[in-house]
Amino acid sequence: MKLYNRLSLLLSRFNKYPGHHLKAYLINIGLLESILITSLLITGLTVGIRKMQWLQLLELATFDKMVRLQPDFSGSDVPQEPRLLVVEITESDIQKQNRFPISDLTLAKVLQKLQQAQPRVIGLDLYRNVPQPPGHNLLVKELQASNIITIIELKDIDQEGVSPIPGIPPERIGFNDLLLDADGVIRRNLLYAKMDYRIYYSFAVRLVLKYLQKDDNSLQVTESGLNFGENVFPRLYANSGGYVNIDNRGRQVLISWNSSSISSRRVSLTQVLEGKVNPDWIKGKIVLIGTSAPSKKDLYFTPHSAVLSGAPKIPGVFVHAQLVRQLLSTTIDKQPLFWFWDEWVEVLWIYAWALVGGIIASRFRHPFSLLLSVTLALGILFGICFALFLQAGWIPLIPPALVLMLTTASIIAYQQLYYTLHDLTSNLPNRELFLKRLQWLITDTNLIGNRRFAVMFLDIDRFKLINESFGHHVGDKLLIEVTYRLKSCIGSKKNVARVGGDEFAILLDKISDSNEAIAIADKLQKVMSLPFKNNSQEIFTSVSIGIAFNQPELDHQAADLLRDAHTAMYRAKDLGKARHQIFASGMHTQVIKRLQIEVELRNALKNHEFYLNYQPIISLETEKIIGFEALVRWQHPERGFISPGEFIPVAEETGLIIPLGRWIFRQACQQLYVWQTQFPTNPPLMMSINLSGQELNQPDLVESIEDTLITTGVKEDSIKLEITETVAMQDVETAISILLRLRDLNLRLSIDDFGTGYSSLSYLHRFPINTLKVDRSFVNRMGETDEDAAIVRTIITLSHTLGMDVVAEGIETEAQKEQLYGLGCEYGQGYLFSPPLDTQKATQLLLLQQFESQEI
């Protein structure tokens, strides 16, 4: 019931909130619930894929594989079916007769020779509805014998059919019962059909009826199959075993292919005509007459012959012999036919293996143990399926194997996400997840309005002393106990997070007023003042709490609110600990500071307070400077250096980024022209210039850039414009249109900070991009985690596949440089080579490079 409620809530949230609400809910799912839900979803997906017949060929291939793995008794000296003799018309027989079809006279003589040995039944696996003179009257006479069964081809949508030989009664006529699957292999046998209100039985059924001296009354057609006296032939349904939506008209059964070779005694037509056949092989037996000559193309694939080399197909007469053998084994020897599970049982079977995959993913972390466990599980799965197959049971193998692997991979991925966003000691959300939830709540509040919430920041007083005095294991136990008390007070696990060593954050949503938050803070103070038990020893501590309320009139960010609550918590500590403090002035100060920066930005543009620094871009192969990235700096006359991270966001919000961006572009182009003139290289030095989202949306952007290029005299292909991944994805179609116009100017284009935004790979190939820049965050962590190294490798491979080159940012060590070069990255920039330089120092660096080149 709990799982059902979870799924219902998941679907309702997806329908109502297709955005961050669904993300929030998915993150809140616990590991056990994730296994149950993921297993169910993947099972449903796999069953759906199976219904679309996408897995059927694989299922049929595994059926064939298990057929070939069965014990093969074909090497015995005694034929598998002593009740059956096949008279085959070979290529040699056709050459001796000098014709095919063979004449009616020759066939009549064969029948006479065989009848002398008193067979119980003769099956003529040849279409003879058209006379083949001479000897037609003699053949008709011989065919009047009551023990001869002839064959016809039923009419179908795709073929005309073959009519019976005139004068033969219906009880001695059987239809060709060979059914081909989608891959051209015979696995099914059609026993019964009804067309135009007439009942037909297969060629093999007619032969066995005559052999057992039974008539049609001994057969009973039911909804579930075909009853043959006491024997029941279960019906093959449209979705039985590995089949999906097959044509199951009539009554069909699966063929038991338990031998890789012809399982019946065989003689040639010439041997019969020359009297060289032992009469005991014929007397009381079923004799089949048919062609085995490859030139006549009456050949078929079976689960065995489909993989044999040389002559991969089996003649139709021997396929019919196999069908007769199976019917005899079932009716006389009581050998079982194939059985199948109901569809609902198969779904449960598939779901069970999805759960196995989830359990494996949750129990094993080491890649080798994980791989070994999955391999062992797949082996057990195959063993169960094969063991049942040996008992004539065909159950799904591919779908459970698929869900096992998919669920394992999905749970591993979810675990990675879960442990990335949760603290392992307390199992609480960590700072990153808390900020995400807080930001989602802020977004909702901006949309809905009139919603109050508060952020609490808690710090355990004297925790460092306790940790050092009693040991880290006691400190961990204390953290776990604090977690338990917090959750018991707040009443919902999702509102509590551990955001630092001894720091916790609480999100109080939908509070009526500040008094409600204060009451909760008082309750927490009281609960946390109770002693903690460490064996027989009591440990006393308290918490300092900072509280920050949202203010709808202000543009909050999650980190700002958490910072304000953190500031209030430190104020509480300063006032003596074991108390709470409400943040009051932080947001107001932030607004004043922003307005001040906006005013000073406008003055800075007028007073020429901005200047450019240039960070070299290096060829990782030659370690030579191939260009620079232009970076704007602000030297305030009173406040000194102001970080770009402080004024660039304000410039973008106020629109001042437009005139600032044009100034940057013009200055960078002028400097590049000077350097290209002073330091001619092949190819020429290039300049990377950042383009903001607002600049990209300016209607006169292309014209402005073109005018600047003409004015400064810089070659267009020496300029590379960089846009961030997030900017590119804000309005994909518009961005592509503008970028195409810029490419028409012969400018080079680059996506900056690739991998950090929310881009879609389906759009990447549409952008007219020359370069992808790997974000410094991935480069910095390459040596720390395999995941980041894999991301960098993927970005480089993707870039090269799309015909782009790669620049890696933030290279700080030789190891990073060597690793990037080994992955095929062409260019890099970072403090390993040089920090951003002013014009003079950058020129000196180029002079040094020129001097070193001349020395070489």
PDB file of N, CA and C in Angstrom, residues 425-503:
ATOM      1  N   THR A 425      26.742  10.002   7.380  1.00  0.00           N
ATOM      2  CA  THR A 425      26.639   9.728   8.821  1.00  0.00           C
ATOM      3  C   THR A 425      25.204   9.819   9.312  1.00  0.00           C
ATOM      4  N   SER A 426      24.538  10.908   8.972  1.00  0.00           N
ATOM      5  CA  SER A 426      23.181  11.135   9.481  1.00  0.00           C
ATOM      6  C   SER A 426      22.097  10.704   8.503  1.00  0.00           C
ATOM      7  N   ASN A 427      22.485  10.417   7.260  1.00  0.00           N
ATOM      8  CA  ASN A 427      21.538  10.090   6.185  1.00  0.00           C
ATOM      9  C   ASN A 427      20.570  11.240   5.920  1.00  0.00           C
ATOM     10  N   LEU A 428      20.976  12.435   6.284  1.00  0.00           N
ATOM     11  CA  LEU A 428      20.184  13.628   6.007  1.00  0.00           C
ATOM     12  C   LEU A 428      20.640  14.260   4.695  1.00  0.00           C
ATOM     13  N   PRO A 429      19.793  15.073   4.068  1.00  0.00           N
ATOM     14  CA  PRO A 429      20.251  15.853   2.917  1.00  0.00           C
ATOM     15  C   PRO A 429      21.446  16.721   3.293  1.00  0.00           C
ATOM     16  N   ASN A 430      22.343  16.909   2.322  1.00  0.00           N
ATOM     17  CA  ASN A 430      23.496  17.765   2.596  1.00  0.00           C
ATOM     18  C   ASN A 430      23.210  19.195   2.146  1.00  0.00           C
ATOM     19  N   ARG A 431      24.235  20.027   2.201  1.00  0.00           N
ATOM     20  CA  ARG A 431      24.053  21.447   1.874  1.00  0.00           C
ATOM     21  C   ARG A 431      23.517  21.633   0.456  1.00  0.00           C
ATOM     22  N   GLU A 432      24.092  20.879  -0.505  1.00  0.00           N
ATOM     23  CA  GLU A 432      23.684  21.053  -1.899  1.00  0.00           C
ATOM     24  C   GLU A 432      22.206  20.776  -2.089  1.00  0.00           C
ATOM     25  N   LEU A 433      21.728  19.657  -1.522  1.00  0.00           N
ATOM     26  CA  LEU A 433      20.317  19.316  -1.670  1.00  0.00           C
ATOM     27  C   LEU A 433      19.437  20.310  -0.923  1.00  0.00           C
ATOM     28  N   PHE A 434      19.876  20.729   0.253  1.00  0.00           N
ATOM     29  CA  PHE A 434      19.089  21.708   1.004  1.00  0.00           C
ATOM     30  C   PHE A 434      18.920  23.000   0.201  1.00  0.00           C
ATOM     31  N   LEU A 435      20.002  23.436  -0.422  1.00  0.00           N
ATOM     32  CA  LEU A 435      19.916  24.656  -1.228  1.00  0.00           C
ATOM     33  C   LEU A 435      19.001  24.472  -2.430  1.00  0.00           C
ATOM     34  N   LYS A 436      19.039  23.279  -3.015  1.00  0.00           N
ATOM     35  CA  LYS A 436      18.128  23.009  -4.134  1.00  0.00           C
ATOM     36  C   LYS A 436      16.682  23.123  -3.684  1.00  0.00           C
ATOM     37  N   ARG A 437      16.363  22.481  -2.568  1.00  0.00           N
ATOM     38  CA  ARG A 437      14.984  22.528  -2.065  1.00  0.00           C
ATOM     39  C   ARG A 437      14.585  23.955  -1.698  1.00  0.00           C
ATOM     40  N   LEU A 438      15.511  24.653  -1.103  1.00  0.00           N
ATOM     41  CA  LEU A 438      15.221  26.025  -0.729  1.00  0.00           C
ATOM     42  C   LEU A 438      14.982  26.884  -1.972  1.00  0.00           C
ATOM     43  N   GLN A 439      15.772  26.657  -3.014  1.00  0.00           N
ATOM     44  CA  GLN A 439      15.599  27.435  -4.239  1.00  0.00           C
ATOM     45  C   GLN A 439      14.272  27.098  -4.918  1.00  0.00           C
ATOM     46  N   TRP A 440      13.890  25.807  -4.883  1.00  0.00           N
ATOM     47  CA  TRP A 440      12.589  25.427  -5.443  1.00  0.00           C
ATOM     48  C   TRP A 440      11.454  26.097  -4.675  1.00  0.00           C
ATOM     49  N   LEU A 441      11.598  26.177  -3.360  1.00  0.00           N
ATOM     50  CA  LEU A 441      10.571  26.837  -2.555  1.00  0.00           C
ATOM     51  C   LEU A 441      10.505  28.325  -2.878  1.00  0.00           C
ATOM     52  N   ILE A 442      11.660  28.947  -3.073  1.00  0.00           N
ATOM     53  CA  ILE A 442      11.688  30.369  -3.446  1.00  0.00           C
ATOM     54  C   ILE A 442      10.986  30.577  -4.788  1.00  0.00           C
ATOM     55  N   THR A 443      11.256  29.672  -5.732  1.00  0.00           N
ATOM     56  CA  THR A 443      10.614  29.769  -7.048  1.00  0.00           C
ATOM     57  C   THR A 443       9.098  29.658  -6.925  1.00  0.00           C
ATOM     58  N   ASP A 444       8.636  28.698  -6.124  1.00  0.00           N
ATOM     59  CA  ASP A 444       7.203  28.545  -5.904  1.00  0.00           C
ATOM     60  C   ASP A 444       6.606  29.798  -5.285  1.00  0.00           C
ATOM     61  N   THR A 445       7.304  30.351  -4.302  1.00  0.00           N
ATOM     62  CA  THR A 445       6.811  31.535  -3.618  1.00  0.00           C
ATOM     63  C   THR A 445       6.689  32.710  -4.584  1.00  0.00           C
ATOM     64  N   ASN A 446       7.649  32.833  -5.483  1.00  0.00           N
ATOM     65  CA  ASN A 446       7.595  33.918  -6.467  1.00  0.00           C
ATOM     66  C   ASN A 446       6.404  33.758  -7.408  1.00  0.00           C
ATOM     67  N   LEU A 447       6.030  32.485  -7.658  1.00  0.00           N
ATOM     68  CA  LEU A 447       4.906  32.228  -8.565  1.00  0.00           C
ATOM     69  C   LEU A 447       3.570  32.358  -7.845  1.00  0.00           C
ATOM     70  N   ILE A 448       3.494  31.813  -6.636  1.00  0.00           N
ATOM     71  CA  ILE A 448       2.229  31.757  -5.903  1.00  0.00           C
ATOM     72  C   ILE A 448       2.006  33.019  -5.076  1.00  0.00           C
ATOM     73  N   GLY A 449       3.067  33.463  -4.397  1.00  0.00           N
ATOM     74  CA  GLY A 449       2.963  34.640  -3.539  1.00  0.00           C
ATOM     75  C   GLY A 449       2.285  34.322  -2.210  1.00  0.00           C
ATOM     76  N   ASN A 450       2.352  35.270  -1.288  1.00  0.00           N
ATOM     77  CA  ASN A 450       1.699  35.154   0.023  1.00  0.00           C
ATOM     78  C   ASN A 450       2.077  33.857   0.739  1.00  0.00           C
ATOM     79  N   ARG A 451       3.349  33.542   0.699  1.00  0.00           N
ATOM     80  CA  ARG A 451       3.812  32.321   1.348  1.00  0.00           C
ATOM     81  C   ARG A 451       5.013  32.668   2.213  1.00  0.00           C
ATOM     82  N   ARG A 452       4.937  32.283   3.484  1.00  0.00           N
ATOM     83  CA  ARG A 452       6.034  32.607   4.398  1.00  0.00           C
ATOM     84  C   ARG A 452       6.759  31.343   4.791  1.00  0.00           C
ATOM     85  N   PHE A 453       8.048  31.456   4.828  1.00  0.00           N
ATOM     86  CA  PHE A 453       8.857  30.342   5.306  1.00  0.00           C
ATOM     87  C   PHE A 453      10.102  30.913   5.968  1.00  0.00           C
ATOM     88  N   ALA A 454      10.789  30.055   6.690  1.00  0.00           N
ATOM     89  CA  ALA A 454      11.983  30.475   7.425  1.00  0.00           C
ATOM     90  C   ALA A 454      13.057  29.413   7.298  1.00  0.00           C
ATOM     91  N   VAL A 455      14.301  29.862   7.402  1.00  0.00           N
ATOM     92  CA  VAL A 455      15.449  28.969   7.404  1.00  0.00           C
ATOM     93  C   VAL A 455      16.130  29.079   8.761  1.00  0.00           C
ATOM     94  N   MET A 456      16.326  27.910   9.389  1.00  0.00           N
ATOM     95  CA  MET A 456      17.059  27.865  10.660  1.00  0.00           C
ATOM     96  C   MET A 456      18.433  27.266  10.431  1.00  0.00           C
ATOM     97  N   PHE A 457      19.421  27.848  11.057  1.00  0.00           N
ATOM     98  CA  PHE A 457      20.791  27.333  10.999  1.00  0.00           C
ATOM     99  C   PHE A 457      21.206  26.990  12.422  1.00  0.00           C
ATOM    100  N   LEU A 458      21.511  25.692  12.662  1.00  0.00           N
ATOM    101  CA  LEU A 458      21.845  25.217  14.005  1.00  0.00           C
ATOM    102  C   LEU A 458      23.302  24.788  14.068  1.00  0.00           C
ATOM    103  N   ASP A 459      23.952  25.151  15.162  1.00  0.00           N
ATOM    104  CA  ASP A 459      25.324  24.697  15.415  1.00  0.00           C
ATOM    105  C   ASP A 459      25.382  24.107  16.819  1.00  0.00           C
ATOM    106  N   ILE A 460      25.986  22.915  16.935  1.00  0.00           N
ATOM    107  CA  ILE A 460      26.092  22.258  18.239  1.00  0.00           C
ATOM    108  C   ILE A 460      27.191  22.950  19.049  1.00  0.00           C
ATOM    109  N   ASP A 461      26.812  23.499  20.158  1.00  0.00           N
ATOM    110  CA  ASP A 461      27.792  24.174  21.017  1.00  0.00           C
ATOM    111  C   ASP A 461      28.742  23.148  21.629  1.00  0.00           C
ATOM    112  N   ARG A 462      30.007  23.502  21.680  1.00  0.00           N
ATOM    113  CA  ARG A 462      31.053  22.682  22.301  1.00  0.00           C
ATOM    114  C   ARG A 462      31.245  21.333  21.617  1.00  0.00           C
ATOM    115  N   PHE A 463      30.837  21.214  20.369  1.00  0.00           N
ATOM    116  CA  PHE A 463      30.967  19.921  19.692  1.00  0.00           C
ATOM    117  C   PHE A 463      32.439  19.559  19.481  1.00  0.00           C
ATOM    118  N   LYS A 464      33.252  20.546  19.147  1.00  0.00           N
ATOM    119  CA  LYS A 464      34.669  20.266  18.929  1.00  0.00           C
ATOM    120  C   LYS A 464      35.316  19.711  20.196  1.00  0.00           C
ATOM    121  N   LEU A 465      34.955  20.270  21.323  1.00  0.00           N
ATOM    122  CA  LEU A 465      35.495  19.795  22.590  1.00  0.00           C
ATOM    123  C   LEU A 465      35.060  18.354  22.866  1.00  0.00           C
ATOM    124  N   ILE A 466      33.777  18.068  22.614  1.00  0.00           N
ATOM    125  CA  ILE A 466      33.255  16.711  22.826  1.00  0.00           C
ATOM    126  C   ILE A 466      33.947  15.731  21.891  1.00  0.00           C
ATOM    127  N   ASN A 467      34.124  16.123  20.652  1.00  0.00           N
ATOM    128  CA  ASN A 467      34.744  15.252  19.656  1.00  0.00           C
ATOM    129  C   ASN A 467      36.192  14.927  20.028  1.00  0.00           C
ATOM    130  N   GLU A 468      36.907  15.941  20.492  1.00  0.00           N
ATOM    131  CA  GLU A 468      38.315  15.728  20.847  1.00  0.00           C
ATOM    132  C   GLU A 468      38.461  14.990  22.167  1.00  0.00           C
ATOM    133  N   SER A 469      37.501  15.159  23.062  1.00  0.00           N
ATOM    134  CA  SER A 469      37.599  14.543  24.387  1.00  0.00           C
ATOM    135  C   SER A 469      37.210  13.069  24.364  1.00  0.00           C
ATOM    136  N   PHE A 470      36.131  12.738  23.665  1.00  0.00           N
ATOM    137  CA  PHE A 470      35.601  11.377  23.692  1.00  0.00           C
ATOM    138  C   PHE A 470      35.920  10.577  22.420  1.00  0.00           C
ATOM    139  N   GLY A 471      36.428  11.230  21.395  1.00  0.00           N
ATOM    140  CA  GLY A 471      36.752  10.525  20.163  1.00  0.00           C
ATOM    141  C   GLY A 471      35.712  10.751  19.077  1.00  0.00           C
ATOM    142  N   HIS A 472      36.142  10.507  17.843  1.00  0.00           N
ATOM    143  CA  HIS A 472      35.251  10.777  16.701  1.00  0.00           C
ATOM    144  C   HIS A 472      34.050   9.845  16.673  1.00  0.00           C
ATOM    145  N   HIS A 473      34.202   8.611  17.172  1.00  0.00           N
ATOM    146  CA  HIS A 473      33.068   7.686  17.149  1.00  0.00           C
ATOM    147  C   HIS A 473      31.949   8.181  18.054  1.00  0.00           C
ATOM    148  N   VAL A 474      32.310   8.810  19.186  1.00  0.00           N
ATOM    149  CA  VAL A 474      31.290   9.398  20.056  1.00  0.00           C
ATOM    150  C   VAL A 474      30.694  10.631  19.388  1.00  0.00           C
ATOM    151  N   GLY A 475      31.537  11.389  18.703  1.00  0.00           N
ATOM    152  CA  GLY A 475      31.024  12.545  17.966  1.00  0.00           C
ATOM    153  C   GLY A 475      30.009  12.143  16.911  1.00  0.00           C
ATOM    154  N   ASP A 476      30.286  11.026  16.216  1.00  0.00           N
ATOM    155  CA  ASP A 476      29.339  10.547  15.208  1.00  0.00           C
ATOM    156  C   ASP A 476      28.029  10.096  15.860  1.00  0.00           C
ATOM    157  N   LYS A 477      28.142   9.419  17.004  1.00  0.00           N
ATOM    158  CA  LYS A 477      26.925   8.988  17.710  1.00  0.00           C
ATOM    159  C   LYS A 477      26.113  10.200  18.161  1.00  0.00           C
ATOM    160  N   LEU A 478      26.810  11.248  18.577  1.00  0.00           N
ATOM    161  CA  LEU A 478      26.120  12.468  18.985  1.00  0.00           C
ATOM    162  C   LEU A 478      25.393  13.091  17.807  1.00  0.00           C
ATOM    163  N   LEU A 479      26.037  13.118  16.650  1.00  0.00           N
ATOM    164  CA  LEU A 479      25.404  13.671  15.452  1.00  0.00           C
ATOM    165  C   LEU A 479      24.149  12.880  15.085  1.00  0.00           C
ATOM    166  N   ILE A 480      24.233  11.551  15.189  1.00  0.00           N
ATOM    167  CA  ILE A 480      23.077  10.713  14.877  1.00  0.00           C
ATOM    168  C   ILE A 480      21.940  10.973  15.860  1.00  0.00           C
ATOM    169  N   GLU A 481      22.267  11.128  17.132  1.00  0.00           N
ATOM    170  CA  GLU A 481      21.231  11.410  18.131  1.00  0.00           C
ATOM    171  C   GLU A 481      20.631  12.793  17.917  1.00  0.00           C
ATOM    172  N   VAL A 482      21.462  13.764  17.565  1.00  0.00           N
ATOM    173  CA  VAL A 482      20.939  15.099  17.245  1.00  0.00           C
ATOM    174  C   VAL A 482      19.987  15.020  16.063  1.00  0.00           C
ATOM    175  N   THR A 483      20.372  14.246  15.056  1.00  0.00           N
ATOM    176  CA  THR A 483      19.509  14.071  13.885  1.00  0.00           C
ATOM    177  C   THR A 483      18.148  13.518  14.289  1.00  0.00           C
ATOM    178  N   TYR A 484      18.176  12.494  15.141  1.00  0.00           N
ATOM    179  CA  TYR A 484      16.918  11.881  15.584  1.00  0.00           C
ATOM    180  C   TYR A 484      16.051  12.896  16.318  1.00  0.00           C
ATOM    181  N   ARG A 485      16.649  13.684  17.188  1.00  0.00           N
ATOM    182  CA  ARG A 485      15.871  14.662  17.950  1.00  0.00           C
ATOM    183  C   ARG A 485      15.319  15.763  17.050  1.00  0.00           C
ATOM    184  N   LEU A 486      16.122  16.184  16.079  1.00  0.00           N
ATOM    185  CA  LEU A 486      15.645  17.213  15.148  1.00  0.00           C
ATOM    186  C   LEU A 486      14.436  16.713  14.369  1.00  0.00           C
ATOM    187  N   LYS A 487      14.531  15.495  13.860  1.00  0.00           N
ATOM    188  CA  LYS A 487      13.434  14.953  13.064  1.00  0.00           C
ATOM    189  C   LYS A 487      12.182  14.749  13.910  1.00  0.00           C
ATOM    190  N   SER A 488      12.368  14.348  15.168  1.00  0.00           N
ATOM    191  CA  SER A 488      11.206  14.163  16.032  1.00  0.00           C
ATOM    192  C   SER A 488      10.529  15.494  16.354  1.00  0.00           C
ATOM    193  N   CYS A 489      11.302  16.562  16.399  1.00  0.00           N
ATOM    194  CA  CYS A 489      10.725  17.883  16.682  1.00  0.00           C
ATOM    195  C   CYS A 489      10.054  18.488  15.456  1.00  0.00           C
ATOM    196  N   ILE A 490      10.736  18.395  14.319  1.00  0.00           N
ATOM    197  CA  ILE A 490      10.238  19.031  13.101  1.00  0.00           C
ATOM    198  C   ILE A 490       9.114  18.217  12.488  1.00  0.00           C
ATOM    199  N   GLY A 491       9.201  16.898  12.615  1.00  0.00           N
ATOM    200  CA  GLY A 491       8.110  16.054  12.120  1.00  0.00           C
ATOM    201  C   GLY A 491       8.222  15.642  10.678  1.00  0.00           C
ATOM    202  N   SER A 492       9.262  16.074   9.975  1.00  0.00           N
ATOM    203  CA  SER A 492       9.418  15.663   8.581  1.00  0.00           C
ATOM    204  C   SER A 492      10.884  15.640   8.235  1.00  0.00           C
ATOM    205  N   LYS A 493      11.341  14.493   7.809  1.00  0.00           N
ATOM    206  CA  LYS A 493      12.769  14.325   7.513  1.00  0.00           C
ATOM    207  C   LYS A 493      13.242  15.263   6.410  1.00  0.00           C
ATOM    208  N   LYS A 494      12.376  15.561   5.461  1.00  0.00           N
ATOM    209  CA  LYS A 494      12.827  16.312   4.291  1.00  0.00           C
ATOM    210  C   LYS A 494      13.142  17.776   4.606  1.00  0.00           C
ATOM    211  N   ASN A 495      12.754  18.263   5.783  1.00  0.00           N
ATOM    212  CA  ASN A 495      12.997  19.657   6.125  1.00  0.00           C
ATOM    213  C   ASN A 495      14.297  19.869   6.876  1.00  0.00           C
ATOM    214  N   VAL A 496      15.008  18.798   7.189  1.00  0.00           N
ATOM    215  CA  VAL A 496      16.231  18.883   7.976  1.00  0.00           C
ATOM    216  C   VAL A 496      17.410  18.461   7.099  1.00  0.00           C
ATOM    217  N   ALA A 497      18.538  19.161   7.245  1.00  0.00           N
ATOM    218  CA  ALA A 497      19.742  18.831   6.484  1.00  0.00           C
ATOM    219  C   ALA A 497      20.967  19.050   7.355  1.00  0.00           C
ATOM    220  N   ARG A 498      22.008  18.274   7.062  1.00  0.00           N
ATOM    221  CA  ARG A 498      23.302  18.514   7.704  1.00  0.00           C
ATOM    222  C   ARG A 498      24.164  19.251   6.694  1.00  0.00           C
ATOM    223  N   VAL A 499      24.525  20.485   7.013  1.00  0.00           N
ATOM    224  CA  VAL A 499      25.200  21.354   6.045  1.00  0.00           C
ATOM    225  C   VAL A 499      26.661  21.584   6.388  1.00  0.00           C
ATOM    226  N   GLY A 500      27.136  20.978   7.478  1.00  0.00           N
ATOM    227  CA  GLY A 500      28.528  21.122   7.868  1.00  0.00           C
ATOM    228  C   GLY A 500      28.877  20.082   8.907  1.00  0.00           C
ATOM    229  N   GLY A 501      30.076  20.165   9.484  1.00  0.00           N
ATOM    230  CA  GLY A 501      30.510  19.177  10.453  1.00  0.00           C
ATOM    231  C   GLY A 501      29.547  19.024  11.609  1.00  0.00           C
ATOM    232  N   ASP A 502      29.258  20.119  12.319  1.00  0.00           N
ATOM    233  CA  ASP A 502      28.301  20.078  13.419  1.00  0.00           C
ATOM    234  C   ASP A 502      27.181  21.079  13.179  1.00  0.00           C
ATOM    235  N   GLU A 503      26.883  21.326  11.909  1.00  0.00           N
ATOM    236  CA  GLU A 503      25.900  22.340  11.534  1.00  0.00           C
ATOM    237  C   GLU A 503      24.727  21.689  10.812  1.00  0.00           C
TER     238      GLU A 503
END
